[in-house]
Short mmCIF file of C-alpha atoms in Angstrom, two decimals:
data_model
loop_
_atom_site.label_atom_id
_atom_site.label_comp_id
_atom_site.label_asym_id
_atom_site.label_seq_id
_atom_site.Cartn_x
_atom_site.Cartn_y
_atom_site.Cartn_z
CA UNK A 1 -72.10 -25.11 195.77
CA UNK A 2 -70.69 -28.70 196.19
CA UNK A 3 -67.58 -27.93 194.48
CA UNK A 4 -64.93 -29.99 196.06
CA UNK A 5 -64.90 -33.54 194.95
CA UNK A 6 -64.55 -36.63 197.80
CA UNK A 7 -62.65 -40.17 196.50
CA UNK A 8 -63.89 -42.15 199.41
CA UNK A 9 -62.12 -45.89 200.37
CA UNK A 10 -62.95 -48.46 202.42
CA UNK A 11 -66.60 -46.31 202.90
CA UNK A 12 -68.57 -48.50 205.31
CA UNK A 13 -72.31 -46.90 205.40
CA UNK A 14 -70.98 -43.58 204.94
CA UNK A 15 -69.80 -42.22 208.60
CA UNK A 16 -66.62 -39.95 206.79
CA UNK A 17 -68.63 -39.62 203.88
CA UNK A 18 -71.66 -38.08 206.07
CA UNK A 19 -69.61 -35.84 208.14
CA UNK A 20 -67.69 -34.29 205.14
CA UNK A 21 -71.10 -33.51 203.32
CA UNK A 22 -72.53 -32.05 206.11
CA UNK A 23 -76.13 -30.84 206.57
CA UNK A 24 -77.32 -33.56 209.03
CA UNK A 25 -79.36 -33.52 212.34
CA UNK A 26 -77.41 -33.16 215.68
CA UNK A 27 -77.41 -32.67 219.15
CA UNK A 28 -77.39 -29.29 220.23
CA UNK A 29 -74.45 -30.34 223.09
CA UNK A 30 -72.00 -31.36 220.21
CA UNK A 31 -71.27 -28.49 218.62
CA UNK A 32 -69.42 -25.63 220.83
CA UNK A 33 -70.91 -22.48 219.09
CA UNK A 34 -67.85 -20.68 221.43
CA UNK A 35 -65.53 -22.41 218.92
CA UNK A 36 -67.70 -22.87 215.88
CA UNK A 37 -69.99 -20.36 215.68
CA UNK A 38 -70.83 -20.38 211.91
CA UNK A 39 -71.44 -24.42 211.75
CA UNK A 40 -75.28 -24.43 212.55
CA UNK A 41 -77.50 -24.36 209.54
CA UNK A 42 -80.98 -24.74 211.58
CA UNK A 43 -82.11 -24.97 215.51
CA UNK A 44 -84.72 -27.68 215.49
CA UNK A 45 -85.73 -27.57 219.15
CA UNK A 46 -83.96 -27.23 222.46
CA UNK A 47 -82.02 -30.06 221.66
CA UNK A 48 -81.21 -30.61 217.73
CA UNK A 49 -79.51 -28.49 215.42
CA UNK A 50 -79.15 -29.36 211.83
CA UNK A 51 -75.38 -28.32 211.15
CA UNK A 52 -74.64 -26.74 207.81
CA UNK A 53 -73.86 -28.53 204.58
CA UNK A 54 -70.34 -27.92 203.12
CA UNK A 55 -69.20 -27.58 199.68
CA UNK A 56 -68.09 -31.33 199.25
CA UNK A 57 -69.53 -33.88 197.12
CA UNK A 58 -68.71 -37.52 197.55
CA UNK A 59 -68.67 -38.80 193.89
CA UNK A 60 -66.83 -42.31 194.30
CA UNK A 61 -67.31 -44.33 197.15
CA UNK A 62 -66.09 -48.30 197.77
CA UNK A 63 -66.49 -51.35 200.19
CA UNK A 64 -67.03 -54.71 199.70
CA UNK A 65 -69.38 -55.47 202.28
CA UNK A 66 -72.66 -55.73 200.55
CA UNK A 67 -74.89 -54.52 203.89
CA UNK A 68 -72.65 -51.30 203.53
CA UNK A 69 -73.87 -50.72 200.19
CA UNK A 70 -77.57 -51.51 201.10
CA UNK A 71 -77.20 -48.38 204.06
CA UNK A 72 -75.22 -45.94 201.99
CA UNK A 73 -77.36 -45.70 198.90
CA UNK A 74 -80.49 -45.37 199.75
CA UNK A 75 -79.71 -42.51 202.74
CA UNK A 76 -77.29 -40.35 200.10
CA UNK A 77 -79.55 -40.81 196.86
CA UNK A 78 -81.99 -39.44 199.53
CA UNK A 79 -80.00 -36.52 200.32
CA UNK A 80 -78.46 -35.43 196.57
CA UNK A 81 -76.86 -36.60 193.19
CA UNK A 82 -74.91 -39.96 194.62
CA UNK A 83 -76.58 -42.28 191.66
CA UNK A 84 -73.50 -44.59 190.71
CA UNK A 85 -71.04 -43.72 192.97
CA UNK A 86 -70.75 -46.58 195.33
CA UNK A 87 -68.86 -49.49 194.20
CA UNK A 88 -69.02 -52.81 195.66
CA UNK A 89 -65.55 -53.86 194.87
CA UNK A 90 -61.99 -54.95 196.83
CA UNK A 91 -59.98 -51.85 196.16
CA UNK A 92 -57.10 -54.21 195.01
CA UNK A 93 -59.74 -55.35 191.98
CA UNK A 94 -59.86 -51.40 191.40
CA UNK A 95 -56.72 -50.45 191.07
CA UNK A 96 -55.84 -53.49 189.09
CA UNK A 97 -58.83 -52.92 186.68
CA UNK A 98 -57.70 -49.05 186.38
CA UNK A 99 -53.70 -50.42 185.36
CA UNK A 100 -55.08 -52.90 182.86
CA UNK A 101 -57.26 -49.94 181.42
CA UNK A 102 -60.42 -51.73 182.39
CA UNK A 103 -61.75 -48.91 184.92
CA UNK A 104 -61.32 -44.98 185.12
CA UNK A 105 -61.18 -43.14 188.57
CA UNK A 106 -62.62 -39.97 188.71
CA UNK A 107 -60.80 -37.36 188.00
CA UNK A 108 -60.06 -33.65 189.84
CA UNK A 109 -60.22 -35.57 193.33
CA UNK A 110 -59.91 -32.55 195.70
CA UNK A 111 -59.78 -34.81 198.95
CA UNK A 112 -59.50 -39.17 199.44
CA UNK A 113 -60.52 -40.23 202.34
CA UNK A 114 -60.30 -43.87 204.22
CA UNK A 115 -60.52 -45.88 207.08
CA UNK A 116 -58.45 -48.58 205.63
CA UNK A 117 -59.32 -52.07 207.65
CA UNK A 118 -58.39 -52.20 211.42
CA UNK A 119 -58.55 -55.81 212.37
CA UNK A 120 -55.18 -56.50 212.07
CA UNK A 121 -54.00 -53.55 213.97
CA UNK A 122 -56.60 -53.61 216.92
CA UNK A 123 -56.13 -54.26 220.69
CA UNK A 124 -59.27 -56.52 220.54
CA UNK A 125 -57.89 -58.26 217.55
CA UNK A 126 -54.94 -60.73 216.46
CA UNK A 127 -52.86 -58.27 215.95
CA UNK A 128 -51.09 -59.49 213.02
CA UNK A 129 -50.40 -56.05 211.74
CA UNK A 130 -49.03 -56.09 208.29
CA UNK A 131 -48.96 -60.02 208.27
CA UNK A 132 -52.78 -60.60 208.07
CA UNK A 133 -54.03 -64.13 208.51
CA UNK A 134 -56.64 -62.99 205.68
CA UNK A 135 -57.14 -61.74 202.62
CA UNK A 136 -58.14 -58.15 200.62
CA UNK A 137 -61.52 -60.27 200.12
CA UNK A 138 -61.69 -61.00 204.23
CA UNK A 139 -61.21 -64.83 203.24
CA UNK A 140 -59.24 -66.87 205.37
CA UNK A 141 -55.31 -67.68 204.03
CA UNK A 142 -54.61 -71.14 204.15
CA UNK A 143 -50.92 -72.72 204.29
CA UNK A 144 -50.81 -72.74 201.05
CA UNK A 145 -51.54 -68.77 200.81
CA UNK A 146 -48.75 -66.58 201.98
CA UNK A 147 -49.10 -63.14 203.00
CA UNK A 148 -48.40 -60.69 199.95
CA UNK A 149 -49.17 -57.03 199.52
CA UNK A 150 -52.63 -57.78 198.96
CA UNK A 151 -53.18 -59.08 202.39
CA UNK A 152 -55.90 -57.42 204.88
CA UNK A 153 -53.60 -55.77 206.76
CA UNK A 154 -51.51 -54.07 203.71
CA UNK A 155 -54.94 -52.17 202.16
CA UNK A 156 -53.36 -48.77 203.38
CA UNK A 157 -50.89 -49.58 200.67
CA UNK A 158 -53.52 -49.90 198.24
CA UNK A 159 -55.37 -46.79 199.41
CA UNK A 160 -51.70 -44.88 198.68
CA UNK A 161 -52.11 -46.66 195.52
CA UNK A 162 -55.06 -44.75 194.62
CA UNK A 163 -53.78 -41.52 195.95
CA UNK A 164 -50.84 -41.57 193.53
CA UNK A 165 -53.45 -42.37 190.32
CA UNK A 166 -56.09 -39.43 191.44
CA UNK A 167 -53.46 -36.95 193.12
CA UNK A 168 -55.56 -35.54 195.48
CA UNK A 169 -54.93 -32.10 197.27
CA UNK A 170 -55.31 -33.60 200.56
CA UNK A 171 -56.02 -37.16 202.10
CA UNK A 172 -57.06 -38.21 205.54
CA UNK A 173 -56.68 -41.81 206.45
CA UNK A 174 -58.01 -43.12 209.57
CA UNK A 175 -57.78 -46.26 212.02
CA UNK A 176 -57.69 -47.83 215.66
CA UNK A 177 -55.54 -46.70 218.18
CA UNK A 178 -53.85 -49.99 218.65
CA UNK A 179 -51.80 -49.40 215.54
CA UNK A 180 -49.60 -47.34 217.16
CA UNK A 181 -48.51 -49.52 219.32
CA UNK A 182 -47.42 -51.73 217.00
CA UNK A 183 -43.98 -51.41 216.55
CA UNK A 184 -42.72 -49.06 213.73
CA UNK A 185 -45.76 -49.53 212.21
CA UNK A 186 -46.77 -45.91 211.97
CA UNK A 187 -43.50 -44.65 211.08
CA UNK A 188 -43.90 -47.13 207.47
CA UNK A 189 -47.42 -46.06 206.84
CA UNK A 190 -46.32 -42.60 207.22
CA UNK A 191 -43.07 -42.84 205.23
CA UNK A 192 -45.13 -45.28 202.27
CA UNK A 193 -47.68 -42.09 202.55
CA UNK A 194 -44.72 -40.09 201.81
CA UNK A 195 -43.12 -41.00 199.29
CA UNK A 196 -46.29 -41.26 196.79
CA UNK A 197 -45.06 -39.99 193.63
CA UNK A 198 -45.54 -36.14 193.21
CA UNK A 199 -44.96 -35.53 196.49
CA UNK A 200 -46.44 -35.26 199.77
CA UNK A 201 -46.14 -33.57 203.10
CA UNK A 202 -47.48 -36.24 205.39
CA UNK A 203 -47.83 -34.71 208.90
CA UNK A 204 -47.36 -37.17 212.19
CA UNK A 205 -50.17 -38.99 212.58
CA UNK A 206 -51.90 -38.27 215.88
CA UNK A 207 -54.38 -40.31 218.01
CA UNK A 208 -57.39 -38.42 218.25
CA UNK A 209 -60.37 -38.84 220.95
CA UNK A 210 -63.97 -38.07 219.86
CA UNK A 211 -65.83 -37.09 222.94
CA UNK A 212 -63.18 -34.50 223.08
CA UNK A 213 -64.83 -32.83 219.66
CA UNK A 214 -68.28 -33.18 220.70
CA UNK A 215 -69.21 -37.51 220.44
CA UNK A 216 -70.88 -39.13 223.47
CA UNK A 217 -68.37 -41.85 223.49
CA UNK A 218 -64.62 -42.32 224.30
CA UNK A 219 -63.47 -43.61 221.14
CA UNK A 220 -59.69 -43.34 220.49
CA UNK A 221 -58.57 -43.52 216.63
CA UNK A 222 -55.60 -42.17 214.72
CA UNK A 223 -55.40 -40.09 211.85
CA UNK A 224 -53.06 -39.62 209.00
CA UNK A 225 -53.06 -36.24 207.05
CA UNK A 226 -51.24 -35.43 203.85
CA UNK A 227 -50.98 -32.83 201.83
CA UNK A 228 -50.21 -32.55 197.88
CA UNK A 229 -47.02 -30.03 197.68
CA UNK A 230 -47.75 -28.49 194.77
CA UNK A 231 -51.55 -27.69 195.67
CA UNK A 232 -49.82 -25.49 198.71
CA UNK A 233 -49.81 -21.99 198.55
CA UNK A 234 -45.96 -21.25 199.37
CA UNK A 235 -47.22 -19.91 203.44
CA UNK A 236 -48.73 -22.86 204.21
CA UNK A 237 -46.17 -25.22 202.61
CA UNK A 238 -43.04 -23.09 204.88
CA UNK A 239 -45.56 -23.96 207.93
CA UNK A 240 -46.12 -27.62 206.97
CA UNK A 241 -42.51 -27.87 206.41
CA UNK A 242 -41.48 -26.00 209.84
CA UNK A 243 -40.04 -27.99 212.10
CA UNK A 244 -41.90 -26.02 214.92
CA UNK A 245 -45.21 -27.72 213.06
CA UNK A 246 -46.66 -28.00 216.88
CA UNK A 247 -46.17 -24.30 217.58
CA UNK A 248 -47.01 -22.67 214.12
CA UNK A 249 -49.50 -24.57 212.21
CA UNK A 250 -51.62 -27.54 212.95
CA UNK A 251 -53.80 -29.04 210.77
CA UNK A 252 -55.74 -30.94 213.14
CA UNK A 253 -58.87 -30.02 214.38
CA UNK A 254 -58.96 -27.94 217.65
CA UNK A 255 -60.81 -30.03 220.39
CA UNK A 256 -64.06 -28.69 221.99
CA UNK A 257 -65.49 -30.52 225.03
CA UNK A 258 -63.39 -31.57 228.18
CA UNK A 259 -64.29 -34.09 230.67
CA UNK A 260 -61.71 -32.84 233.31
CA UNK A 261 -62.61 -29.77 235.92
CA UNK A 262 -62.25 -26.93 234.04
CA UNK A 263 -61.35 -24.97 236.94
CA UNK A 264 -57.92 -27.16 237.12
CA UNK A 265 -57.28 -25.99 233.46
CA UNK A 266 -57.52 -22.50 233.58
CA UNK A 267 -57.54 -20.65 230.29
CA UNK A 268 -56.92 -23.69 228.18
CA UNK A 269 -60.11 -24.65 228.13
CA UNK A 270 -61.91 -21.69 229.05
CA UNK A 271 -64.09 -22.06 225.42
CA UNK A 272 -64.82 -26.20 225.98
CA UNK A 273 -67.88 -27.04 226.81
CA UNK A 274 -68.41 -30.41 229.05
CA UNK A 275 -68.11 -33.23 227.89
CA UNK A 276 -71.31 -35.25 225.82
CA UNK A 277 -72.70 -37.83 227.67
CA UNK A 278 -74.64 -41.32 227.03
CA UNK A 279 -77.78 -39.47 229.13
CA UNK A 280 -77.48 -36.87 226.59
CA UNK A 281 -77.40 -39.03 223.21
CA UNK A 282 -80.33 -41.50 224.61
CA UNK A 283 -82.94 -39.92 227.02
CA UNK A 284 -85.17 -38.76 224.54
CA UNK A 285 -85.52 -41.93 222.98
CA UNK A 286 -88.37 -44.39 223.76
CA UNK A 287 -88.18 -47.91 224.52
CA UNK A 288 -87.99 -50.56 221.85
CA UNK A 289 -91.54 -51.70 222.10
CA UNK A 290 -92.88 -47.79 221.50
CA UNK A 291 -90.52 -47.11 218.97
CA UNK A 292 -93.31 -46.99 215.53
CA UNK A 293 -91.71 -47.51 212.98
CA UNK A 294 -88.23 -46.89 213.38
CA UNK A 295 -86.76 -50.90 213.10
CA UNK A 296 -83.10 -49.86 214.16
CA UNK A 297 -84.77 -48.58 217.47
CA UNK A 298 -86.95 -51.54 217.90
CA UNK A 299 -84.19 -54.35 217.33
CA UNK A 300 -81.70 -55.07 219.61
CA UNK A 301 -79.37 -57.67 220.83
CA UNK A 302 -81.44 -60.30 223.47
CA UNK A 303 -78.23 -62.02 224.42
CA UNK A 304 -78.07 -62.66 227.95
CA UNK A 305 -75.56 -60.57 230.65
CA UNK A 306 -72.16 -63.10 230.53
CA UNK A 307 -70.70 -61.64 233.60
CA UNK A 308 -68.36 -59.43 234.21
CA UNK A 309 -65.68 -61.17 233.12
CA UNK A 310 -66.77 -60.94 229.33
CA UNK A 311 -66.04 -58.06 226.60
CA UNK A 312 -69.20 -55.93 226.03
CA UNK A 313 -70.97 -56.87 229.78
CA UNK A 314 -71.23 -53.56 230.98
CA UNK A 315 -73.85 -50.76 231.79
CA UNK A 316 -72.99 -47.42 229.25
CA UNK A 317 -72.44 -44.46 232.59
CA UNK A 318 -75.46 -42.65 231.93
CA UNK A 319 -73.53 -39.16 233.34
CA UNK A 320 -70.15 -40.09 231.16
CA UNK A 321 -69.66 -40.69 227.17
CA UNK A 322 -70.44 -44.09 226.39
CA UNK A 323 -67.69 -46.46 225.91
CA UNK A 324 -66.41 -47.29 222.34
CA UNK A 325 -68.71 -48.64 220.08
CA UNK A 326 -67.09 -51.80 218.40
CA UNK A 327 -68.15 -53.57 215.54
CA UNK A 328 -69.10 -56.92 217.21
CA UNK A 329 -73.12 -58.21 217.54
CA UNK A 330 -75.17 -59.66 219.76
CA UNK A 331 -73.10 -60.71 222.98
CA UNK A 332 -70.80 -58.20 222.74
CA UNK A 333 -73.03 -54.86 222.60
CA UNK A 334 -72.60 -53.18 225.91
CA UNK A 335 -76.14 -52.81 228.14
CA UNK A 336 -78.15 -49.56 227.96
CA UNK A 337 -79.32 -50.72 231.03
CA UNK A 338 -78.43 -53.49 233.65
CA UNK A 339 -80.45 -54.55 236.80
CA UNK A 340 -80.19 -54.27 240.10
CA UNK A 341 -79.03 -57.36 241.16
CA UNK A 342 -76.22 -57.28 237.90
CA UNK A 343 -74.78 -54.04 239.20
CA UNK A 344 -76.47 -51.87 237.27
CA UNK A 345 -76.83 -47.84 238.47
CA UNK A 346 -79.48 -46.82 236.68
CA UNK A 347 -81.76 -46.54 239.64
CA UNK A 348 -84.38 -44.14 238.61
CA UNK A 349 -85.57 -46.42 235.71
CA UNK A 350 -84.85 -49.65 237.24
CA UNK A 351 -87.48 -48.56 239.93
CA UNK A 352 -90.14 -47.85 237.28
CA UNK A 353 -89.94 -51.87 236.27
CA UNK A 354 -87.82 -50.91 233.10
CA UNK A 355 -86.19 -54.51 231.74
CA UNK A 356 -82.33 -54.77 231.96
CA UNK A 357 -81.45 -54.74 227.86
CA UNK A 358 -78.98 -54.14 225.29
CA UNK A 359 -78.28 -51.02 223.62
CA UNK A 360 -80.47 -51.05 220.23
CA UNK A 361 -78.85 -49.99 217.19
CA UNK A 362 -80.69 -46.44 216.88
CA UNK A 363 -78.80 -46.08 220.22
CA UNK A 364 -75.23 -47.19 218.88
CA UNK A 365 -76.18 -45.18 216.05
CA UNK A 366 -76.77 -41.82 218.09
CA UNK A 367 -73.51 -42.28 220.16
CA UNK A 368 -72.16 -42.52 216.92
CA UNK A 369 -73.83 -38.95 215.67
CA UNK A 370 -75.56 -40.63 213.04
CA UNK A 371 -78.85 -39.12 212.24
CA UNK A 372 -82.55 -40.74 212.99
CA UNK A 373 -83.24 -40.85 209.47
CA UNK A 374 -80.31 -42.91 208.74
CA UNK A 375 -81.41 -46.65 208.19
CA UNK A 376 -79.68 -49.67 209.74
CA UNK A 377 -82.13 -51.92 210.15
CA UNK A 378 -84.44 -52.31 206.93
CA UNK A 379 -86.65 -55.21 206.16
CA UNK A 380 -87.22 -55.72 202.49
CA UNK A 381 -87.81 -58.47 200.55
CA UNK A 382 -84.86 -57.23 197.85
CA UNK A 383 -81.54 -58.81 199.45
CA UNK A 384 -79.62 -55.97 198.72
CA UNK A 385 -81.81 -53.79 200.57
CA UNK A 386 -82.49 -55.95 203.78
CA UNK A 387 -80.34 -55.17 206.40
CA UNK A 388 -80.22 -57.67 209.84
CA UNK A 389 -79.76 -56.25 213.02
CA UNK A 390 -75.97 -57.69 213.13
CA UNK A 391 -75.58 -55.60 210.00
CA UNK A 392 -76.54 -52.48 211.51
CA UNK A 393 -74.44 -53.03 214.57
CA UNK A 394 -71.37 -53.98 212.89
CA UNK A 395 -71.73 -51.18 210.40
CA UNK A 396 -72.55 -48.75 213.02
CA UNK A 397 -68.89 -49.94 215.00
CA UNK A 398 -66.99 -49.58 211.89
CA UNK A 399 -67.94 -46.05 211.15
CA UNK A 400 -66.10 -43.26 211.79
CA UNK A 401 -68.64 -40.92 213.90
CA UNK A 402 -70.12 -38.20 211.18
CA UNK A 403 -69.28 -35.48 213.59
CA UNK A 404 -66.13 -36.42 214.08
CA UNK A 405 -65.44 -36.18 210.36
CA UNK A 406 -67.08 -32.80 209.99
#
């Protein structure tokens, strides 16, 4: 039974959302059945499981990106009850509409979830941290606009916001791992976290890395968990409250592929499995041109190699996770495949005449654990169906990797 209720923020096309419901396709590699032996619902083949679905329901989600409305509908009505739930709204109109008595939250959240907007905090980015150049909307502050609360890079405060009107049990938060670097800048989102009325035990954020819990791809984001006091039964909240927290209880999920020698580890990683790689994730897939019907296989970025010197210019290491997936289009989408004379290392399919090329979304997708029956790339002649190619790779790099969430 879906009996645990998800309030998600900041939703994208659904990557937390996904992973939290469960019951998608996956690759067989990702899931350490050593660790996890209860989490596969269905063995498809040699190399796809379908893991199991759990017992939560998203039943409010919100962006205000249009193309991640036009993805996350039309996969979730697919899969179960989701008719109304995403709203295409700034969560600072939200909240302000629920104060004036305009809107009602749901109510008997068990869990809010969010990836609350990393521009501001990323190493690719400004970095303006809290002091966004832009606003809640993504428009551009002028002089005449200073930076207020309702700034870009202040939406975790409207995210804590909601948490204090729903009370959840739990909430996860999530973001890049450049925010930590900023200084005292997790400290405030984790004290701000904490002092939500009702009170929470916010645990220290740590900077997880997915390919060490299954995802072919080194992506690096941290995580902020907190806890509703009064939802704890009295064990867990002496645990949560120990200052031992490392040594007793950890609420973080226990990692399951290594890319060190295991031999060098010894019994710490005795039950890891190696790590996922890019090989893994794409050699089943076709090229473009034989792809049917799939259009997120089919499209992909025909910008031309930039040299070396330029972000996104590299060949993914077919034997190692891919690198991070960012949400950039076009010139910055790393190569599935460079040639020869480029540096590229492929060598087996470079010698059967295969064209140096782009990754296509369908393959951003996978290294992302997304599903083949998840749409990116639709063409319809309703606009809020269509979705471009740059849609479906910027959506794709925003996500949080389904897996990864489950």
């Amino acid at each position: 039974m879906k009996d645990k209720r998800v309030l998600s923020l900041f939703s994208g096309c659904g990557g937390m959302d996904l992973g939290f419901e469960g019951g998608f396709n996956l690759l067989r590699k990702s899931i350490n059945t050593n660790i996890h032996n209860d989490w596969v619902d269905k063995h498809i083949n040699d190399k796809w499981v379908k893991v199991k679905p759990t017992t939560f329901e998203t039943v409010f989600a919100n962006d205000i990106i249009r193309h991640a409305k036009a993805a996350w509908e039309p996969y979730f009505r697919s899969k179960g009850n989701h008719k109304g739930v995403f709203h295409l709204k700034s969560i600072v109109d939200v909240v302000k509409a629920v104060r004036q008595g305009d809107f009602c939250m749901p109510q008997d959240i068990d869990v809010v979830t969010g990836g609350f907007p990393c521009q501001d905090f990323s190493l690719a980015g400004k970095r303006n941290g809290f002091n966004s150049h832009k606003s809640h909307t993504g428009q551009l502050l002028t002089e005449n606009k200073t930076v207020t609360e309702e700034s870009r890079g202040m939406l975790y405060w409207w995210m804590r916001e909601v948490i204090s009107i729903v009370k959840p049990k739990v909430f996860v938060a999530e973001n890049v791992k450049g925010l930590v670097s900023l200084p005292d800048v997790k400290e405030i989102i984790e004290r701000d976290f904490r002092s939500i009325g009702g009170g929470y035990i916010v645990v220290k954020a740590r900077v997880l890395n997915a390919f060490e819990y299954g995802v072919p791809q080194t992506r690096q984001r941290v995580i902020f968990i907190g806890f509703r006091k009064d939802a704890l039964k009295n064990e867990a909240l002496k645990e949560l409250k120990s200052e031992s927290l490392e040594k007793d209880f950890d609420p973080y999920p226990i990692t399951t592929h290594y890319l060190a020698n295991p031999l060098e580890l010894f019994n710490e990683y005795s039950l890891r499995l190696p790590a996922v790689t890019s090989r893994d994730a794409l050699e089943d897939l076709p090229e473009p041109e034989c792809a049917n019907g799939d259009l997120s296989h089919r499209n992909f970025s025909k910008a031309k190699w930039m040299g070396k010197h330029c972000q996104g210019q590299t060949e993914i290491k077919w034997n190692y996770p891919a690198p991070t997936i960012r949400s950039e289009h076009h010139g910055n989408i790393e190569f599935r495949r460079l040639s020869m004379e480029n540096g590229g290392k492929i060598i087996k399919e470079l010698k059967k005449g295969l064209p140096q090329r782009r990754l296509t979304v369908r393959e951003c997708a996978r290294i992302q654990t997304f599903p083949d029956d998840f749409e990116f790339v639709r063409s319809e002649k309703d606009p809020d169906l269509r979705l471009s190619v740059s849609d479906g790779y910027k959506l794709i790099g925003n996500a949080v990797p389904p897996l990864m969430a489950y």
